[in-house]
Coordinates of C-alpha atoms and ligand atoms in Angstrom, one line a residue:
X1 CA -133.3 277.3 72.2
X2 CA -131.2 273.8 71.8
X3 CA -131.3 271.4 74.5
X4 CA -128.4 272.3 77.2
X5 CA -126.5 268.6 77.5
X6 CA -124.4 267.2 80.1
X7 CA -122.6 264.4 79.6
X8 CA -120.2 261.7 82.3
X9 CA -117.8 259.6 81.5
X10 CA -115.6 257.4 83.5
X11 CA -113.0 254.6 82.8
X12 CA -115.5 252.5 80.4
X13 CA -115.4 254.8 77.5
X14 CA -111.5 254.4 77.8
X15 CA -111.7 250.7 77.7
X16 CA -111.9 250.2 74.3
X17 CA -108.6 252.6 73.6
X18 CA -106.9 249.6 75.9
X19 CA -106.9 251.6 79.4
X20 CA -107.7 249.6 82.2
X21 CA -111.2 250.0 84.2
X22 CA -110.5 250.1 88.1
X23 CA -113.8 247.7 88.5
X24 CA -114.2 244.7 86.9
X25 CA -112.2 241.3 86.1
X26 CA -109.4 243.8 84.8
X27 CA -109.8 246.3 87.0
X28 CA -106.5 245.7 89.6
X29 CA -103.3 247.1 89.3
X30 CA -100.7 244.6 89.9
X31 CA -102.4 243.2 93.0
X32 CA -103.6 246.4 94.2
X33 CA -106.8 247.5 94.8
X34 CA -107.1 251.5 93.8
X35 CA -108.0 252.3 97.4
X36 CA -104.7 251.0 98.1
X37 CA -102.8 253.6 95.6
X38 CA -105.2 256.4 95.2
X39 CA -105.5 258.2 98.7
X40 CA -103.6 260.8 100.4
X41 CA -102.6 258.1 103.5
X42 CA -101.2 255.9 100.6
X43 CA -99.0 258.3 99.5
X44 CA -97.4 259.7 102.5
X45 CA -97.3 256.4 103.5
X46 CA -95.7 255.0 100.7
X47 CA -95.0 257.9 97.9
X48 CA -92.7 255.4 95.8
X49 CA -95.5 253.0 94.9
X50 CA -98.1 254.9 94.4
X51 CA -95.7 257.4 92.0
X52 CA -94.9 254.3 90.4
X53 CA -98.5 253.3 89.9
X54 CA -99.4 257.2 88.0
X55 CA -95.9 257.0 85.7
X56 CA -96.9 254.1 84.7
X57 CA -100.5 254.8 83.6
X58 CA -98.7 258.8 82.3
X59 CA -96.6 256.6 80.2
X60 CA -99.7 254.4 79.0
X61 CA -101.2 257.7 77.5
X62 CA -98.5 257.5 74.8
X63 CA -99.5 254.3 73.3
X64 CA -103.0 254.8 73.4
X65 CA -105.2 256.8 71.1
X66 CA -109.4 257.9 71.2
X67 CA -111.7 255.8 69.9
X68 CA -114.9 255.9 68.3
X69 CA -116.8 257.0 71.7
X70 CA -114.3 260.2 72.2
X71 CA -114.6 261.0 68.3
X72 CA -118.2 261.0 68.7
X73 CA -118.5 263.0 71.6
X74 CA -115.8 265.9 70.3
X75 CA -118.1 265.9 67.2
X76 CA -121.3 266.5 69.7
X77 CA -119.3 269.5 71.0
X78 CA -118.4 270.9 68.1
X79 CA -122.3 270.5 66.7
X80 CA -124.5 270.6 69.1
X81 CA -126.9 273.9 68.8
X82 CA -127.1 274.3 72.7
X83 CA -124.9 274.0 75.5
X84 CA -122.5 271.3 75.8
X85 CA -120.6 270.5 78.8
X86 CA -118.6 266.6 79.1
X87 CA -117.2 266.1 82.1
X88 CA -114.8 263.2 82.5
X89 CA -113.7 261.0 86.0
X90 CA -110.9 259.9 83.8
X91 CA -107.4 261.4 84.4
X92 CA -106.0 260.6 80.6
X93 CA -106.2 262.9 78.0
X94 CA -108.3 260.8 75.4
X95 CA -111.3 263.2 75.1
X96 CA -109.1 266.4 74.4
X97 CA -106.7 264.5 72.0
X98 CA -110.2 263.8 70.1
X99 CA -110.8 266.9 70.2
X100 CA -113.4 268.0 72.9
X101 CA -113.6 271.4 74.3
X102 CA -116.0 272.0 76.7
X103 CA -114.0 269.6 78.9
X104 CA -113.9 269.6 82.4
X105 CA -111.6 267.0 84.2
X106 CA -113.1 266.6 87.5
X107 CA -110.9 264.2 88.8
X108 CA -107.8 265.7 87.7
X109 CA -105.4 265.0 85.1
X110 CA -102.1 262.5 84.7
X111 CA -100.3 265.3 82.8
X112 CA -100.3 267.8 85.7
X113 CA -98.4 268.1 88.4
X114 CA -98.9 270.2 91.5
X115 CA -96.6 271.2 94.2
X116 CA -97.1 270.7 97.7
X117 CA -94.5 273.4 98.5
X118 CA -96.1 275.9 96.5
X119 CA -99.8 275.2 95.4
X120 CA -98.6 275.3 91.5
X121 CA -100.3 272.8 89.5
X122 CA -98.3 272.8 86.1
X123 CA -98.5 270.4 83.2
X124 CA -95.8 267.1 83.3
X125 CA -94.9 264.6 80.9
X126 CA -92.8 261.4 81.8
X127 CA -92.0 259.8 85.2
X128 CA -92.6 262.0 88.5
X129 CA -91.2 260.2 91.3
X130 CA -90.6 260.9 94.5
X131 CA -87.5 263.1 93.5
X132 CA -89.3 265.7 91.5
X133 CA -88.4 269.4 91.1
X134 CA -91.0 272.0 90.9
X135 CA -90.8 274.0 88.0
X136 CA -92.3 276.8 90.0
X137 CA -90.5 276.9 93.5
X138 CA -88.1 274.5 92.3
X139 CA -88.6 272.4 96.0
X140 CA -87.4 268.5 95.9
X141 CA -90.2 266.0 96.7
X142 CA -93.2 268.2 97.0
X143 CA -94.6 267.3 93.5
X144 CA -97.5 264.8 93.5
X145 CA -100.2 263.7 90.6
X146 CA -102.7 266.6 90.3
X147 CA -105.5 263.7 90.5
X148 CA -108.1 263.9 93.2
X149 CA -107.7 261.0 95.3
X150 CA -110.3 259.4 97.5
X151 CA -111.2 261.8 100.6
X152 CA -110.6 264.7 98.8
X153 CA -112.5 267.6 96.5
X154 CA -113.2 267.1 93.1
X155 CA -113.0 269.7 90.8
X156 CA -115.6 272.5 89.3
X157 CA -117.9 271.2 91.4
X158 CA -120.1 274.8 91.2
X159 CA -119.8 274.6 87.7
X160 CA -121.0 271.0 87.5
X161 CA -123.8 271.3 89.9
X162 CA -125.0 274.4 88.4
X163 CA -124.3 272.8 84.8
X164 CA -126.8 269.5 86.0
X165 CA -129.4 271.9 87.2
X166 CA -130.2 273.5 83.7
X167 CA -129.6 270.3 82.1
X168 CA -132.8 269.0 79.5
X169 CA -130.6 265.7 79.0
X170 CA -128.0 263.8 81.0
X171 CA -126.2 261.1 79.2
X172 CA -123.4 258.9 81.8
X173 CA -120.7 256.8 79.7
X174 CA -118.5 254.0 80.7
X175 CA -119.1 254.4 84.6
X176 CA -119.5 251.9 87.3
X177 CA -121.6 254.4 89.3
X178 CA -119.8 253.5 92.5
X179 CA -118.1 256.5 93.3
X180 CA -119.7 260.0 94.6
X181 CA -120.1 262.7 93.8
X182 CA -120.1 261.4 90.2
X183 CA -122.7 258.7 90.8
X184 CA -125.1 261.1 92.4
X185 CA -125.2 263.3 89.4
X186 CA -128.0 261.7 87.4
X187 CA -130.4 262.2 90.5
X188 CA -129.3 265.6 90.8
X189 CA -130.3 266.1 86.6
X190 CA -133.3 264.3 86.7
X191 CA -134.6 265.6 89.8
X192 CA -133.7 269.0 87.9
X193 CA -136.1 268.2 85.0
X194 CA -133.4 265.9 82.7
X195 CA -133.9 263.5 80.7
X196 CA -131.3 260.7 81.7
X197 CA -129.3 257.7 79.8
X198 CA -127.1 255.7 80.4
X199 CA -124.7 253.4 77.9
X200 CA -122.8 251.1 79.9
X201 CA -121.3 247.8 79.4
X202 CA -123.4 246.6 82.3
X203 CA -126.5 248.3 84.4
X204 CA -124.4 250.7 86.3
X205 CA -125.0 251.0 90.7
X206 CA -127.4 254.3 89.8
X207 CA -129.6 251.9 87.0
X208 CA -132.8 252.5 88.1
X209 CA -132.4 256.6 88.2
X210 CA -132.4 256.4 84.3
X211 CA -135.1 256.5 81.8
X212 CA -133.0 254.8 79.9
X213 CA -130.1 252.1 79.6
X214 CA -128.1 251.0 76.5
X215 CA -125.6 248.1 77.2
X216 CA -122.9 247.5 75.2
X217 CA -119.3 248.9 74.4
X218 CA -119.0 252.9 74.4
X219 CA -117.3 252.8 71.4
X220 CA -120.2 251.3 69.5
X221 CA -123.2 253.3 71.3
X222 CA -121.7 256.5 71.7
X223 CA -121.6 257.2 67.7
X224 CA -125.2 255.8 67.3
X225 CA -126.5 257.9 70.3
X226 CA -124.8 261.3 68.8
X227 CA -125.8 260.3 65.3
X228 CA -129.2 260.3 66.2
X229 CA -128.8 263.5 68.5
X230 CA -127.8 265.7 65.8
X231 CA -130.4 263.9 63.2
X232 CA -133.0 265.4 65.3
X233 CA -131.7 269.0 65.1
X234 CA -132.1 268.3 61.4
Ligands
LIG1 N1 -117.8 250.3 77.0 C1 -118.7 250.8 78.0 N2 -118.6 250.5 79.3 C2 -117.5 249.8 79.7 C3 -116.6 249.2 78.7 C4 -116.8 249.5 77.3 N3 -116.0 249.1 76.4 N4 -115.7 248.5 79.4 C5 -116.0 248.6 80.7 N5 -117.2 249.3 80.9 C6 -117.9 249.7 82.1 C7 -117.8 248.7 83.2 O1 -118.8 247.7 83.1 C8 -117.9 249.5 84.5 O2 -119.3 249.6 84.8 O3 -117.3 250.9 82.6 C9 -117.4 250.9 84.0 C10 -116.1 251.3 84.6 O4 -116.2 251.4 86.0 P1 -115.0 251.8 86.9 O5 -113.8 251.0 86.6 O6 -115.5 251.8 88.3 O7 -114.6 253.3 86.5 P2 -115.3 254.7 86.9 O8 -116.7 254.5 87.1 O9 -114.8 255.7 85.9 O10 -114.6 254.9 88.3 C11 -114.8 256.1 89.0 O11 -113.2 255.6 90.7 O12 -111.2 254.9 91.4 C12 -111.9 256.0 91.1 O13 -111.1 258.1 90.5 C13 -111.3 256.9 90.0 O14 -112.5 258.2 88.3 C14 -112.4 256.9 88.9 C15 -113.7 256.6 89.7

């Protein structure tokens, strides 16, 4: 039986596609930090800016394209003996555009929508606003991002936890480690039985919970470290 992998990536493995980080010397948007723009109080306090801040990262997504990193990792999931399971913090679309299947988007996605009126999430493309009609219930205003903001649930979180539990080896990609659930994820593997790595640009806030670190740019590391996955399944 193939090793059963689990694999987390946040805004680093991005990076080199040209999407901003959150953390980091580029990681502010326009003078705002994401706490500011990426909570439920933000929005119903001011709904304009903080639509204004998703369109414009939805209408980023057009002129960017996966790199090396997502390449690699669709090619793991199409390869790999055992189970696969990636599951991204980031709300583009750069892993299935790559290709990736086994894909779960825990902190939601820019191309959905979902009504406040009606629960319906629903896929969008272009701007939102604060004018939007539901294709669903067709109410005015009640469409918002479906992206989990700060204070609230992330998604397939049974799936995840259950998916961490059986996991032989946990790989986390690209991520600061400051943000929870995600960041708690490798203890949750390795207490499990995982092996655990990380490949970061820097030692991420869960470092020390890793048996081991690879520093550098995801879209270097990421094709090495699947290369020499699949060369040991022969
Ligand atoms: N290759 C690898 N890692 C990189 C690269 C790169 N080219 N560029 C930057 N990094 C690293 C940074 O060093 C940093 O540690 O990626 C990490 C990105 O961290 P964050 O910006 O904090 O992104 P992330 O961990 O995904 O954030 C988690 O926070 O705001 C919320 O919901 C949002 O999903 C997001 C969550």
């Amino acid at each position: 039986m193939a090793d059963s992998i689990v694999i987390l990536t946040g805004a680093g493995i991005s990076a080199d596609s040209g999407v901003a980080t959150f953390r980091g010397p580029d990681g502010l948007w326009e003078g705002h930090r994401v706490e500011d723009v990426a909570t439920p109080e933000a929005f119903a306090r001011d709904p304009v800016l903080v639509h204004a801040f998703y369109d414009a990262r939805r209408f980023r997504l057009a002129e960017v394209k996966p790199n090396a990193a997502h390449h690699a990792l669709a090619r793991l999931d199409a390869e790999w003996p055992g189970d696969v399971l990636i599951v991204t913090q980031n709300v583009d679309d750069l892993h299935e555009r790559a290709g990736a299947r086994r894909l779960l988007h825990m902190h939601g996605e820019l191309l959905k929508g979902w009504c406040l009126a009606c629960d319906g999430r629903f896929a969008w493309d272009g701007p939102m606003g604060s004018r939007a009609v539901c294709p669903s219930c067709r109410a005015v205003g009640q469409v918002r991002p479906d992206i989990v903001w700060f204070g609230e649930m992330p998604y397939d979180m049974e799936r995840i936890d259950e998916a961490l539990q059986r996991a032989d080896l946990f790989a986390s990609i690209g991520t600061s480690g400051a943000v929870y659930p995600a960041a708690g994820f490798v203890q949750t593997a390795r207490y499990c039985g995982a092996r655990t790595i990380e490949m970061n640009l820097e030692p991420s806030q869960g470092s020390i919970f890793f048996h081991e670190s690879r520093m550098g740019r995801a879209s270097e590391l990421v094709p090495a470290w699947v290369d020499q996955l699949l060369a040991s399944r022969g």
